[in-house]
PDB file of C-alpha atoms in Angstrom:
ATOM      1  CA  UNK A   1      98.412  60.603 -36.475  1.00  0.00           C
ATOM      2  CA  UNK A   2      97.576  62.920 -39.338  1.00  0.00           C
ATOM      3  CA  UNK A   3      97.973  60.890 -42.344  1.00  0.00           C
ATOM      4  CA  UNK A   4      96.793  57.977 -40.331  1.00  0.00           C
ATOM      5  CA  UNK A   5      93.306  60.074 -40.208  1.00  0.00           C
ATOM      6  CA  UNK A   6      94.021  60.678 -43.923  1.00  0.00           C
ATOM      7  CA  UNK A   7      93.963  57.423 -44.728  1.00  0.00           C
ATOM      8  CA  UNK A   8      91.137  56.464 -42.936  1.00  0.00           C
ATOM      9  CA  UNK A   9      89.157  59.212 -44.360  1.00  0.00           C
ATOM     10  CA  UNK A  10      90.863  58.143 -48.002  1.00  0.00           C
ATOM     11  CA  UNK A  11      89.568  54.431 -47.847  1.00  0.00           C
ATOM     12  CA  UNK A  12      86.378  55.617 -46.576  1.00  0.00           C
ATOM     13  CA  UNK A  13      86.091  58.129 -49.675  1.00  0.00           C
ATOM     14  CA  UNK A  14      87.058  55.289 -52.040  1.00  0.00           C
ATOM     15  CA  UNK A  15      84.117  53.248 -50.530  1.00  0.00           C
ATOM     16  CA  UNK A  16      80.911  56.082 -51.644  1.00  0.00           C
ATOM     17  CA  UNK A  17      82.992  56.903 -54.522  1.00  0.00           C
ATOM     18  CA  UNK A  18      83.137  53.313 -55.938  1.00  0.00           C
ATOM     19  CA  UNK A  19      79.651  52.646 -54.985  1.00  0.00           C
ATOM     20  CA  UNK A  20      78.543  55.614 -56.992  1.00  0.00           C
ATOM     21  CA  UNK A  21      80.286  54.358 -59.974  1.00  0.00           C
ATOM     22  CA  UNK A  22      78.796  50.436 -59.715  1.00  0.00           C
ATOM     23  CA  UNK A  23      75.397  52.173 -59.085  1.00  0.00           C
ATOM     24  CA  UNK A  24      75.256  54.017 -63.010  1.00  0.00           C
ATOM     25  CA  UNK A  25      76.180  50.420 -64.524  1.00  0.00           C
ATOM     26  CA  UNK A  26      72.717  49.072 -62.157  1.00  0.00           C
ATOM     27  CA  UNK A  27      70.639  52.421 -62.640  1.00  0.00           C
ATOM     28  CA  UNK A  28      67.650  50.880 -64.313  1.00  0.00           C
ATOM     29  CA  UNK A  29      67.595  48.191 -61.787  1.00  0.00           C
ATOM     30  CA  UNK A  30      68.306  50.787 -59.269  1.00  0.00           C
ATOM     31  CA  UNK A  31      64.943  52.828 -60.528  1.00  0.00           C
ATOM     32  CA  UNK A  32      62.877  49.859 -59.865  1.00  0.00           C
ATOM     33  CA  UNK A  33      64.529  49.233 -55.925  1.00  0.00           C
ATOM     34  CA  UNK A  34      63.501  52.749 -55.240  1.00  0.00           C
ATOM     35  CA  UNK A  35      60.176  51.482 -55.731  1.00  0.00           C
ATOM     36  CA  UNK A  36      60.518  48.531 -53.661  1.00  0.00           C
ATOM     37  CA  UNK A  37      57.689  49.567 -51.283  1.00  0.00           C
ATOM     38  CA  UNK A  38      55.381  48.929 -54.079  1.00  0.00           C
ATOM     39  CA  UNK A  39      56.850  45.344 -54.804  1.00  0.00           C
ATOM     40  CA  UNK A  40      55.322  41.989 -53.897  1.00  0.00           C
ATOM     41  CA  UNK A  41      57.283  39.363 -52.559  1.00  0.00           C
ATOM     42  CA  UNK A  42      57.523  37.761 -56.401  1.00  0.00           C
ATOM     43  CA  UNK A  43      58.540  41.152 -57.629  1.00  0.00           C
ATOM     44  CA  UNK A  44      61.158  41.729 -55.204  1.00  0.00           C
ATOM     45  CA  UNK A  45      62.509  38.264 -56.280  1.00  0.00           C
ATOM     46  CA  UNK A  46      62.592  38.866 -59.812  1.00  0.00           C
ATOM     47  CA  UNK A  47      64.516  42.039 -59.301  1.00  0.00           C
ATOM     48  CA  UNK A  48      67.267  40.287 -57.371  1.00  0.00           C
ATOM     49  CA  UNK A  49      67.739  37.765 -59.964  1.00  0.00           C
ATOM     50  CA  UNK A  50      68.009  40.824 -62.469  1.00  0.00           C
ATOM     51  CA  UNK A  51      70.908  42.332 -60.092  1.00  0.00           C
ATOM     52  CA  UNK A  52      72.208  38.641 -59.728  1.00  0.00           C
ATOM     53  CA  UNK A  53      72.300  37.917 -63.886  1.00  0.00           C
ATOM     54  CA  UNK A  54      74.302  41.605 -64.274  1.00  0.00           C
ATOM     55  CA  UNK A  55      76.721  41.022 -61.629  1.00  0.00           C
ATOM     56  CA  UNK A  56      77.686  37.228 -63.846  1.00  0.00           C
ATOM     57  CA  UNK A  57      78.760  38.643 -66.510  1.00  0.00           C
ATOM     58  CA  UNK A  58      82.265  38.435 -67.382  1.00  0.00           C
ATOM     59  CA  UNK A  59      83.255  42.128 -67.816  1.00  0.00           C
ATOM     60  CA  UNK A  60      82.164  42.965 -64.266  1.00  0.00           C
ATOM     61  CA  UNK A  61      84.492  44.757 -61.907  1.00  0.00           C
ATOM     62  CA  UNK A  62      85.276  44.066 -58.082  1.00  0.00           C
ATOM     63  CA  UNK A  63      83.025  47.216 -57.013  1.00  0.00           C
ATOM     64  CA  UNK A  64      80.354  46.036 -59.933  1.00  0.00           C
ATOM     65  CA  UNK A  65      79.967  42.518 -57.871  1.00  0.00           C
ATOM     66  CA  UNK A  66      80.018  44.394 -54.130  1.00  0.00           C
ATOM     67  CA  UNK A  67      77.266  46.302 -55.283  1.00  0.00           C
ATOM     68  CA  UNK A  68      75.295  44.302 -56.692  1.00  0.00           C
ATOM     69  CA  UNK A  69      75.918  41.866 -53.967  1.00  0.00           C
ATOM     70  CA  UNK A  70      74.482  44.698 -51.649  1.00  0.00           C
ATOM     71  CA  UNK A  71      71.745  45.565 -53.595  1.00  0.00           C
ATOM     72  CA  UNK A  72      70.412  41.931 -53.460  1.00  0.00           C
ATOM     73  CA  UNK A  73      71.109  41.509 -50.163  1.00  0.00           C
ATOM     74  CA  UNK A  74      68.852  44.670 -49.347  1.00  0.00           C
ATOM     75  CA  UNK A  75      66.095  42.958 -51.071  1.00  0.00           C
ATOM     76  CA  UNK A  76      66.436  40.033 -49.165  1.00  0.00           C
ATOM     77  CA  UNK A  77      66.208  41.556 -45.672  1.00  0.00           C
ATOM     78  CA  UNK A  78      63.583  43.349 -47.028  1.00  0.00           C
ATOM     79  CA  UNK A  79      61.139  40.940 -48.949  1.00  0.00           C
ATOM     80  CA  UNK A  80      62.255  38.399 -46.162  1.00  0.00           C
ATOM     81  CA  UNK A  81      62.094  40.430 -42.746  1.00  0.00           C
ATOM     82  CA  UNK A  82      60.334  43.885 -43.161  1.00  0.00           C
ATOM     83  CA  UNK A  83      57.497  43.509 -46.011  1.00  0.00           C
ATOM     84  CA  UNK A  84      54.400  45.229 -44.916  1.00  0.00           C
ATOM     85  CA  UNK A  85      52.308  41.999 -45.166  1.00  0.00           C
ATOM     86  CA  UNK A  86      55.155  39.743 -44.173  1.00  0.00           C
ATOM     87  CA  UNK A  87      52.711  37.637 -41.913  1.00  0.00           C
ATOM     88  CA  UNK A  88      50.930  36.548 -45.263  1.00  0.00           C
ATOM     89  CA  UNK A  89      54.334  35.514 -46.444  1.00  0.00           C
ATOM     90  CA  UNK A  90      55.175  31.922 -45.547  1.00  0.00           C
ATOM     91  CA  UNK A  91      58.200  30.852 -43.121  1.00  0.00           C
ATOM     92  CA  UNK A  92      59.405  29.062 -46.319  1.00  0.00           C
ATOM     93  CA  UNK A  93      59.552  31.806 -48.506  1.00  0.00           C
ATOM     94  CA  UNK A  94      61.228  34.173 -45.430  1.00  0.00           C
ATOM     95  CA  UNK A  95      64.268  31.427 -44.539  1.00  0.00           C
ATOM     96  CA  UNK A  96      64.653  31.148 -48.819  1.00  0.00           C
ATOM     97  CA  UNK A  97      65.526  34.979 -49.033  1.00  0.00           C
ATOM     98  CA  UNK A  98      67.791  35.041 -45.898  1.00  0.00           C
ATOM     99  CA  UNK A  99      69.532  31.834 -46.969  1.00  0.00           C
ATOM    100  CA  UNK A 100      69.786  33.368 -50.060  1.00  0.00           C
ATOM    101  CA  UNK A 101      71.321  36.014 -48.596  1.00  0.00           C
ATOM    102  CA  UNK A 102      73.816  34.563 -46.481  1.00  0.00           C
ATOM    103  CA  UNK A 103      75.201  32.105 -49.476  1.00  0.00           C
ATOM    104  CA  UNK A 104      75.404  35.241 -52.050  1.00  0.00           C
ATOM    105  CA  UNK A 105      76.981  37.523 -49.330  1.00  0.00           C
ATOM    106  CA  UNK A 106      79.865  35.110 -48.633  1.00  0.00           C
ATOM    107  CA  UNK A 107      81.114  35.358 -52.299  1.00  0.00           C
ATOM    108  CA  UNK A 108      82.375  39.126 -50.998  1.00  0.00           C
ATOM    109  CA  UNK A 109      83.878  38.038 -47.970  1.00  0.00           C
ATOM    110  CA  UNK A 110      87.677  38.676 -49.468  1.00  0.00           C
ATOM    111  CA  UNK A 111      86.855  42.509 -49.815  1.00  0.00           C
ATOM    112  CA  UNK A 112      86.673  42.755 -46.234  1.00  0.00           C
ATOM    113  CA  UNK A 113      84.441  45.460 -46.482  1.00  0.00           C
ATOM    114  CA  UNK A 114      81.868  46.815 -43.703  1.00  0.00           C
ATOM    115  CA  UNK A 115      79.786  45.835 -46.399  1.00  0.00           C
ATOM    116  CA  UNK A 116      80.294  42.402 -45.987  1.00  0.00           C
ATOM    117  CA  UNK A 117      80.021  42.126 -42.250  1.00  0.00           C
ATOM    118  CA  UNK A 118      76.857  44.010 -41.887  1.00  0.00           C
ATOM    119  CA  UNK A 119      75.015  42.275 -44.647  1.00  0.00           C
ATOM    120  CA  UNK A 120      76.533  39.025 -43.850  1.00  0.00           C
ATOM    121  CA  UNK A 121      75.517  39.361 -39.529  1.00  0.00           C
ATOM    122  CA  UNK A 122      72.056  41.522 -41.010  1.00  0.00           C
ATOM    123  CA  UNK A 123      71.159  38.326 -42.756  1.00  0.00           C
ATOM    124  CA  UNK A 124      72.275  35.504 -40.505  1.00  0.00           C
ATOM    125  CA  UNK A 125      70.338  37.613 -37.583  1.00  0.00           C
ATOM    126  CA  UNK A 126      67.010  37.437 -39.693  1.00  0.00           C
ATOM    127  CA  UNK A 127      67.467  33.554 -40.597  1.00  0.00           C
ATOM    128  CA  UNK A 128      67.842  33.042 -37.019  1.00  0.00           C
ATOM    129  CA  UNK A 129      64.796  34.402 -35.619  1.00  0.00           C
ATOM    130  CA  UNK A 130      62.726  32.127 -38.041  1.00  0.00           C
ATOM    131  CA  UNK A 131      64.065  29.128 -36.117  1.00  0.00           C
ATOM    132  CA  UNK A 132      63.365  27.543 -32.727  1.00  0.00           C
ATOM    133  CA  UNK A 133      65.623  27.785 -29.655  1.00  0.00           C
ATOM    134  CA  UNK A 134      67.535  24.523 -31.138  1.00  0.00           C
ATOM    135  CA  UNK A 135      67.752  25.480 -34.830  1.00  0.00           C
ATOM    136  CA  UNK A 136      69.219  29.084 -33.774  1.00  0.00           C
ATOM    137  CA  UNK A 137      72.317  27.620 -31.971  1.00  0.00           C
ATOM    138  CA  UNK A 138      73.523  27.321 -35.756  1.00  0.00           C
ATOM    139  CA  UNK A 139      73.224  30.724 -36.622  1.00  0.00           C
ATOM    140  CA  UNK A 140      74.511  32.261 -32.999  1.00  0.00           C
ATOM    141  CA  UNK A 141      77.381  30.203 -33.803  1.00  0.00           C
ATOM    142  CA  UNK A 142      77.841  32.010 -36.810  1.00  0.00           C
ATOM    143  CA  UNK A 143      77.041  35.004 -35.841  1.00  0.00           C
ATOM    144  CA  UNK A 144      79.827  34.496 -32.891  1.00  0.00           C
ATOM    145  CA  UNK A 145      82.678  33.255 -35.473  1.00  0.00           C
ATOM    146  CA  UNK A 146      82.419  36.736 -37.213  1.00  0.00           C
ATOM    147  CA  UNK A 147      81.279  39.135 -34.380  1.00  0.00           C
ATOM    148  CA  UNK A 148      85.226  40.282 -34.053  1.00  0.00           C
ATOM    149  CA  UNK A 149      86.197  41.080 -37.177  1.00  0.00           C
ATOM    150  CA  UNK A 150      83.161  42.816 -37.749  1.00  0.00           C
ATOM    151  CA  UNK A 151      83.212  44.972 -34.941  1.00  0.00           C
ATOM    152  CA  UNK A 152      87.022  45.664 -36.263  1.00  0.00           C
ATOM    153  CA  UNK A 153      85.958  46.784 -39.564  1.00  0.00           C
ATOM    154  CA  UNK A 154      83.356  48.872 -37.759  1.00  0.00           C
ATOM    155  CA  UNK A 155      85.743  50.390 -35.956  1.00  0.00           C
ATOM    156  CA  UNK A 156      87.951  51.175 -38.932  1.00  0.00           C
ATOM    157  CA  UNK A 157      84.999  52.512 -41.511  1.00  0.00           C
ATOM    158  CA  UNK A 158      83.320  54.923 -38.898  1.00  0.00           C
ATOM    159  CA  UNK A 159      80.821  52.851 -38.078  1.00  0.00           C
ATOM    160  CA  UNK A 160      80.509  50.797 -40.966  1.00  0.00           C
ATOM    161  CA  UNK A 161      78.080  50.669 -43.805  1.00  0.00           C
ATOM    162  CA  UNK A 162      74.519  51.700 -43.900  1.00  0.00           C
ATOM    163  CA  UNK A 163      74.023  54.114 -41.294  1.00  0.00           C
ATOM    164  CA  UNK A 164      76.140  52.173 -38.570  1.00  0.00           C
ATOM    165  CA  UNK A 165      74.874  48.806 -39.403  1.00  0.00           C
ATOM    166  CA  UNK A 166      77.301  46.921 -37.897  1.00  0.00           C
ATOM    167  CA  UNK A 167      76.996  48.155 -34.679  1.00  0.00           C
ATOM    168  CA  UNK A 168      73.305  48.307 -35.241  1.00  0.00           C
ATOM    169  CA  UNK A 169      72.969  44.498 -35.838  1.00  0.00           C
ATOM    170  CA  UNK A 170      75.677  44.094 -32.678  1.00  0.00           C
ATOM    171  CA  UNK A 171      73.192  45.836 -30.311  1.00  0.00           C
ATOM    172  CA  UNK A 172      70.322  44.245 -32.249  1.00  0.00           C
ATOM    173  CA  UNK A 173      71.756  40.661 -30.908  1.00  0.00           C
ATOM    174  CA  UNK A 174      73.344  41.615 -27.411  1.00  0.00           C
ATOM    175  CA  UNK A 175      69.800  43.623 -26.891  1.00  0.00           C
ATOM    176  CA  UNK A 176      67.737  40.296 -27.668  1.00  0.00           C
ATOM    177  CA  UNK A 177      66.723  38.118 -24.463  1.00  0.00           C
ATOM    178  CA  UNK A 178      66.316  35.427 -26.803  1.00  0.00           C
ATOM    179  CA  UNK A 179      70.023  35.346 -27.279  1.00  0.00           C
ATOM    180  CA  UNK A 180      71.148  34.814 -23.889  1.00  0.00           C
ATOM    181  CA  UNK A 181      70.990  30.954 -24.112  1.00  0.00           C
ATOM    182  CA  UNK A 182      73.402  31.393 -26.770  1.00  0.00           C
ATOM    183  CA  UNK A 183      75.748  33.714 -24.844  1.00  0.00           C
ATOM    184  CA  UNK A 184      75.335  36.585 -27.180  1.00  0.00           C
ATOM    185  CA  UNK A 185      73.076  38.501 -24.547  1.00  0.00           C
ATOM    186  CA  UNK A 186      74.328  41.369 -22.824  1.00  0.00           C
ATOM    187  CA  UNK A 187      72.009  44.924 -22.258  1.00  0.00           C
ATOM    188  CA  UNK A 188      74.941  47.322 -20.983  1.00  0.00           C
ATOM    189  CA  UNK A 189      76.928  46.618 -24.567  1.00  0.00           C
ATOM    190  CA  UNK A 190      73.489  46.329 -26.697  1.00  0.00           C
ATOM    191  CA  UNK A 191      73.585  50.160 -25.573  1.00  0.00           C
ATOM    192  CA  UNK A 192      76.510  51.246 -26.370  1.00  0.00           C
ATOM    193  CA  UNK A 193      76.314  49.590 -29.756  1.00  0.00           C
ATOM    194  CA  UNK A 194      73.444  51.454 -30.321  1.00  0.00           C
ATOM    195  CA  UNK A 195      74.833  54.537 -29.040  1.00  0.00           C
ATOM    196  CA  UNK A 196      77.614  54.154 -31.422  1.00  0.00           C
ATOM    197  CA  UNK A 197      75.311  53.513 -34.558  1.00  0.00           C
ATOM    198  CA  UNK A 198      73.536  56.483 -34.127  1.00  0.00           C
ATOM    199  CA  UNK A 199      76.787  58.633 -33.621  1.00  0.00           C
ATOM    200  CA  UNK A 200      77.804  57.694 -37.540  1.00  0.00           C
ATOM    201  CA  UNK A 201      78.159  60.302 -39.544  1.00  0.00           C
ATOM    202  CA  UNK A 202      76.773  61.877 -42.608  1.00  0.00           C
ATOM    203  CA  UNK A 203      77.555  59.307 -45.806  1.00  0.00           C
ATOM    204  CA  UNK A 204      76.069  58.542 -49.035  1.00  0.00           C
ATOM    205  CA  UNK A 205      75.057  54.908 -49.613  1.00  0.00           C
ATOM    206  CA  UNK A 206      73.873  54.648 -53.275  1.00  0.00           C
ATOM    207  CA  UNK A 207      71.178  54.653 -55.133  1.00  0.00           C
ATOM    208  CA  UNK A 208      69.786  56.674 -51.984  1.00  0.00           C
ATOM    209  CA  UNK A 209      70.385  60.368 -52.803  1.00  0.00           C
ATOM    210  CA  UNK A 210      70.607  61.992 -49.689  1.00  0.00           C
ATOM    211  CA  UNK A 211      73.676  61.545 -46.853  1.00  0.00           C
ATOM    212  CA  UNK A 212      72.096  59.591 -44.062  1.00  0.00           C
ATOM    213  CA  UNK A 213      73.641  59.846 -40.423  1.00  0.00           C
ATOM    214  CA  UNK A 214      73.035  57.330 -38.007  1.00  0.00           C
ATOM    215  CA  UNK A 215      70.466  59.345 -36.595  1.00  0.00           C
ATOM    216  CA  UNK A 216      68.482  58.995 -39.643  1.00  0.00           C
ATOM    217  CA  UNK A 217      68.258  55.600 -39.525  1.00  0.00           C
ATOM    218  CA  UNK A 218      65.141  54.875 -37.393  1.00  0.00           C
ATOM    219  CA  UNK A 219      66.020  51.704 -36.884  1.00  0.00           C
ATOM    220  CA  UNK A 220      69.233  52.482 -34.796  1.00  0.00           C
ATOM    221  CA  UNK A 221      66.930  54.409 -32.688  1.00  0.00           C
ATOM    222  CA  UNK A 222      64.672  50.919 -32.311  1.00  0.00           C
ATOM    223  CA  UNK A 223      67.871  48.770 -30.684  1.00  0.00           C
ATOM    224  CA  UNK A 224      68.098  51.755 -28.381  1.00  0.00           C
ATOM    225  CA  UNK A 225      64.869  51.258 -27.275  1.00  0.00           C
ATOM    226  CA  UNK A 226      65.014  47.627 -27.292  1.00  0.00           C
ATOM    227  CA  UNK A 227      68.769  47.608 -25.198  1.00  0.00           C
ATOM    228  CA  UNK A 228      68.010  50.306 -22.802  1.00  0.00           C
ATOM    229  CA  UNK A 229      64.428  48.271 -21.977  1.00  0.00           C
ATOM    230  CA  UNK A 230      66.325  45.501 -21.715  1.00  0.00           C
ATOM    231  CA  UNK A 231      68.744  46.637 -19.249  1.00  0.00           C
ATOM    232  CA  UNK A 232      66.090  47.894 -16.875  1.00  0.00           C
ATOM    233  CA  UNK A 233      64.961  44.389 -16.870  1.00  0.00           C
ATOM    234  CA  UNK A 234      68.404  43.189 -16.052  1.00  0.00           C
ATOM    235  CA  UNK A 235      68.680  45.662 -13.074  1.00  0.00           C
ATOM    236  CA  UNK A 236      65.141  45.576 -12.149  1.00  0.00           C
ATOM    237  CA  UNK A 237      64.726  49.718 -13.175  1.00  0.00           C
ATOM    238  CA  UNK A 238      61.471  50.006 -13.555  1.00  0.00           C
ATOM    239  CA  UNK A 239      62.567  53.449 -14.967  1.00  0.00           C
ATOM    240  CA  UNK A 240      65.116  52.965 -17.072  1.00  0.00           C
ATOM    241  CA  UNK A 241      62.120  50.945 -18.762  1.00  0.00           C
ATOM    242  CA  UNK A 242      60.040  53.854 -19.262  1.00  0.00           C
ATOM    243  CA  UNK A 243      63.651  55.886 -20.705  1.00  0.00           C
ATOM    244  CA  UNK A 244      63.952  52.996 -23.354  1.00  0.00           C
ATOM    245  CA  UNK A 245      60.014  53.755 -23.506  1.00  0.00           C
ATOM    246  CA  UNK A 246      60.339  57.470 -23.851  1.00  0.00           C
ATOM    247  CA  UNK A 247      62.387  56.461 -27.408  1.00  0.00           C
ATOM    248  CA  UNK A 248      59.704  54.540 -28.866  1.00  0.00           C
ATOM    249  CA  UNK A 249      56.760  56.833 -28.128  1.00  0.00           C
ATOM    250  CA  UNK A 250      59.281  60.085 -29.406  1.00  0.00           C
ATOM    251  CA  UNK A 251      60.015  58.462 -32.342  1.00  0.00           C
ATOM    252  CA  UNK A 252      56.841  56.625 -33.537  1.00  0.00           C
ATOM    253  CA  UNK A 253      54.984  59.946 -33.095  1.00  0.00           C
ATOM    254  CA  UNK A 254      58.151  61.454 -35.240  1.00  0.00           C
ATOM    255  CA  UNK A 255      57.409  58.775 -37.993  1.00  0.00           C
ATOM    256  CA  UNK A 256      53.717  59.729 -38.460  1.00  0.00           C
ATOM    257  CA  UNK A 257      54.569  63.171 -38.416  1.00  0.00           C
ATOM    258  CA  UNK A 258      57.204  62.965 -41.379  1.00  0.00           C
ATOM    259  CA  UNK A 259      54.864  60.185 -43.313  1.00  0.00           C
ATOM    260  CA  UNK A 260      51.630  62.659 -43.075  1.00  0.00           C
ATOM    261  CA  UNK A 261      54.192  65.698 -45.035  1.00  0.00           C
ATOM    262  CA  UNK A 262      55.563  63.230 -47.504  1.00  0.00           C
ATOM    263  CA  UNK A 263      59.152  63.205 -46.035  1.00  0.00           C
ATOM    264  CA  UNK A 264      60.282  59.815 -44.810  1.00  0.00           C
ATOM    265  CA  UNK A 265      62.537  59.846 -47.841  1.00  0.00           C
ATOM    266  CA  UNK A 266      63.743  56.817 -49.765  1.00  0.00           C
ATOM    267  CA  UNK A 267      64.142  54.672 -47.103  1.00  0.00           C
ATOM    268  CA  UNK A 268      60.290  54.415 -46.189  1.00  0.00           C
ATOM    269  CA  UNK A 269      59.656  51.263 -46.810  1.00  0.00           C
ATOM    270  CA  UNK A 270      62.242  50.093 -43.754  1.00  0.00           C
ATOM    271  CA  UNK A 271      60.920  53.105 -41.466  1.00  0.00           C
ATOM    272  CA  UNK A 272      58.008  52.154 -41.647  1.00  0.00           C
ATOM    273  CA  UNK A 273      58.587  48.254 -40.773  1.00  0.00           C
ATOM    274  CA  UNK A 274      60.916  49.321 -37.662  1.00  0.00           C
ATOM    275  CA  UNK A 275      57.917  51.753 -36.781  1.00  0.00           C
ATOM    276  CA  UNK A 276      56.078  47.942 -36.881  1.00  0.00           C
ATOM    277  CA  UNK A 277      58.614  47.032 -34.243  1.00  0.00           C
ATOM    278  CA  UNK A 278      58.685  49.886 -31.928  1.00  0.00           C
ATOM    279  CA  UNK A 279      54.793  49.869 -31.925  1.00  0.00           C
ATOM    280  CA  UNK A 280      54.864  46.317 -30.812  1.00  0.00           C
ATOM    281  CA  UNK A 281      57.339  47.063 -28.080  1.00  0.00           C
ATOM    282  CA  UNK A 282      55.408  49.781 -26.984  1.00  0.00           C
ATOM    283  CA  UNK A 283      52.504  47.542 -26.512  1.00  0.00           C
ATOM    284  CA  UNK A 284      54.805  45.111 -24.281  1.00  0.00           C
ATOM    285  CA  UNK A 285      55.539  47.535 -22.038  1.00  0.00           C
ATOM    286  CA  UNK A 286      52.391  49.180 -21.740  1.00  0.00           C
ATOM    287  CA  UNK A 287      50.531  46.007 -20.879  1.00  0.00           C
ATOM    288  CA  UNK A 288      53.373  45.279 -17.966  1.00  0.00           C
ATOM    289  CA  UNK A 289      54.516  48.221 -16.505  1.00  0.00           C
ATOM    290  CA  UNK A 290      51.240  48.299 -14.140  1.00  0.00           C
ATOM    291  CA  UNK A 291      51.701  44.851 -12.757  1.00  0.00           C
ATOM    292  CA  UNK A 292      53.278  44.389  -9.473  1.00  0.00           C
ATOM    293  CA  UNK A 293      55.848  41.767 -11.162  1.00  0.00           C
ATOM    294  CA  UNK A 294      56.501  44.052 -14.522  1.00  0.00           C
ATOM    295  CA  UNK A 295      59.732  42.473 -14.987  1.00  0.00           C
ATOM    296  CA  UNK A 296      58.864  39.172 -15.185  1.00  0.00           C
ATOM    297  CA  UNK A 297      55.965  39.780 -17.400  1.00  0.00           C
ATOM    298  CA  UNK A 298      58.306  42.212 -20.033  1.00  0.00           C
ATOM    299  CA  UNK A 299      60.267  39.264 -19.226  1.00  0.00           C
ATOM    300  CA  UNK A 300      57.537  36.291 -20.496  1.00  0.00           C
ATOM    301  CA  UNK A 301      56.440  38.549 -23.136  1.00  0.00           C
ATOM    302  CA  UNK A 302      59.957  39.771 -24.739  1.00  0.00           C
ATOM    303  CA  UNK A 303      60.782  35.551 -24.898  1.00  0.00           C
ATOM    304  CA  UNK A 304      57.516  34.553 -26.731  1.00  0.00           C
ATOM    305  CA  UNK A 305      57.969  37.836 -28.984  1.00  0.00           C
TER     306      UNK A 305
END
């Protein structure tokens, strides 16, 4: 049992550590990502091709290519699902940085890393929701074919990478009423995913500076929101509404408060979009939870979301 925990805790190590040590051969490029918030769509593009033309060459190593790999990848769900003026940014231009995504994330599929299965479900979870009900079949599909093994390498890496994220994008689909056609729907284990995500602990994920727990990854806190109002719907809990509720008011009034003193830290640019989110959730529920049919109308309004 002991060295078993020793060499989980050993593999896990050797993850951070060899990130750290691809992120000083990237650490110009890695200057400009921490500045991403400032970017334009364009700009975010032409950094990605600057991490994609370093990670070609022919003297770079297995950990050189996963994190560069990552590193694009973040741009992509970024410039393609969370910029702040992402409504100005065409459909075209959103499905060209997920697809992007998804094709440059499958060249690290043999590492088997938690890496891999949370960019690679991240990614195919934002292409989807730029499609219609018919056009997402194709991407639940995917997302269904790799679902096991990534929960597996969750399981294994604490979590997985980023804060939980593979548990985060597992509660992000089973929490999603739009997902039920394809079977992926189901409230009770979009919670405990969540639940899960934000129980990860303290880890470093370079170039960001600071150990993040799963707790300090506001978006976790979102899918909790979003599972545990989705449940109530299920079970026609009019209260359990209001507790997925009490999360979204709690936390966007948390985000203000650490944006007005400066300390949303370097992830600020995805806080803020998942503060987007919540905000917009909030509003659902607020316009419904008055009517005398609020679940249907959370209901109507969660579908056409």
């Amino acid at each position: 049992m002991i060295r078993s925990v020793f060499l989980i805790l050993s593999l896990s190590l050797s993850i951070v550590t060899n990130s750290f040590g691809a992120a000083g051969r990237f650490s110009k490029l890695d200057e400009k990502f921490l500045k991403r918030g400032e970017l334009s769509y364009s700009e975010l593009t032409s950094l990605r091709g600057l991490y994609k033309k370093l990670i070609k060459r022919s003297s770079v190593s297995a950990d050189d290519k996963l994190y560069g790999i990552t590193q694009m990848a973040r741009i992509d769900i970024y410039r393609g699902g969370i910029l702040p003026n992402l409504r100005e940014i065409s459909i075209d231009k959103q499905k060209a940085a997920m697809d992007a995504c998804i094709e440059d994330v499958k060249t690290i599929k043999d590492s088997d890393s938690p890496q891999y299965y949370y960019l690679y479900l991240a990614c195919v979870g934002f292409r989807g929701k730029l499609e219609g009900m018919l056009g997402r079949v194709k991407y639940g599909l995917m997302m269904r074919r790799t679902q096991e093994a990534a929960v597996r390498a969750s399981t294994r890496n604490f979590g997985g990478f980023e804060g939980g994220g593979i548990n985060r994008v597992m509660s992000a689909v089973r929490g999603n009423r739009k997902a039920k056609p394809l079977g992926l729907y189901d409230a009770a284990e979009a919670v405990s995913f969540a639940e899960k995500a934000l129980a990860t602990p303290a880890a470093a994920y370079a170039p960001f500076t600071q150990e993040l727990t799963g707790e300090d990854f506001f978006e976790n806190h979102f899918y909790l929101a979003q599972s545990t109002i989705a449940l109530g719907i299920e079970n026609n809990d009019i209260n359990k509404v209001f507790e997925g509720n009490g999360i979204l008011i709690s936390k966007i009034k948390k985000i203000d408060l650490l944006n007005k003193v400066n300390k949303l830290g370097e992830r600020k640019p995805e806080t803020l979009g998942y503060q987007k989110l919540m905000k917009n959730l909030n509003g659902h529920v607020e316009a419904c939870k008055s009517e005398s049919d609020w679940s249907s109308c959370l209901s109507d309004r969660l579908s056409d979301n």
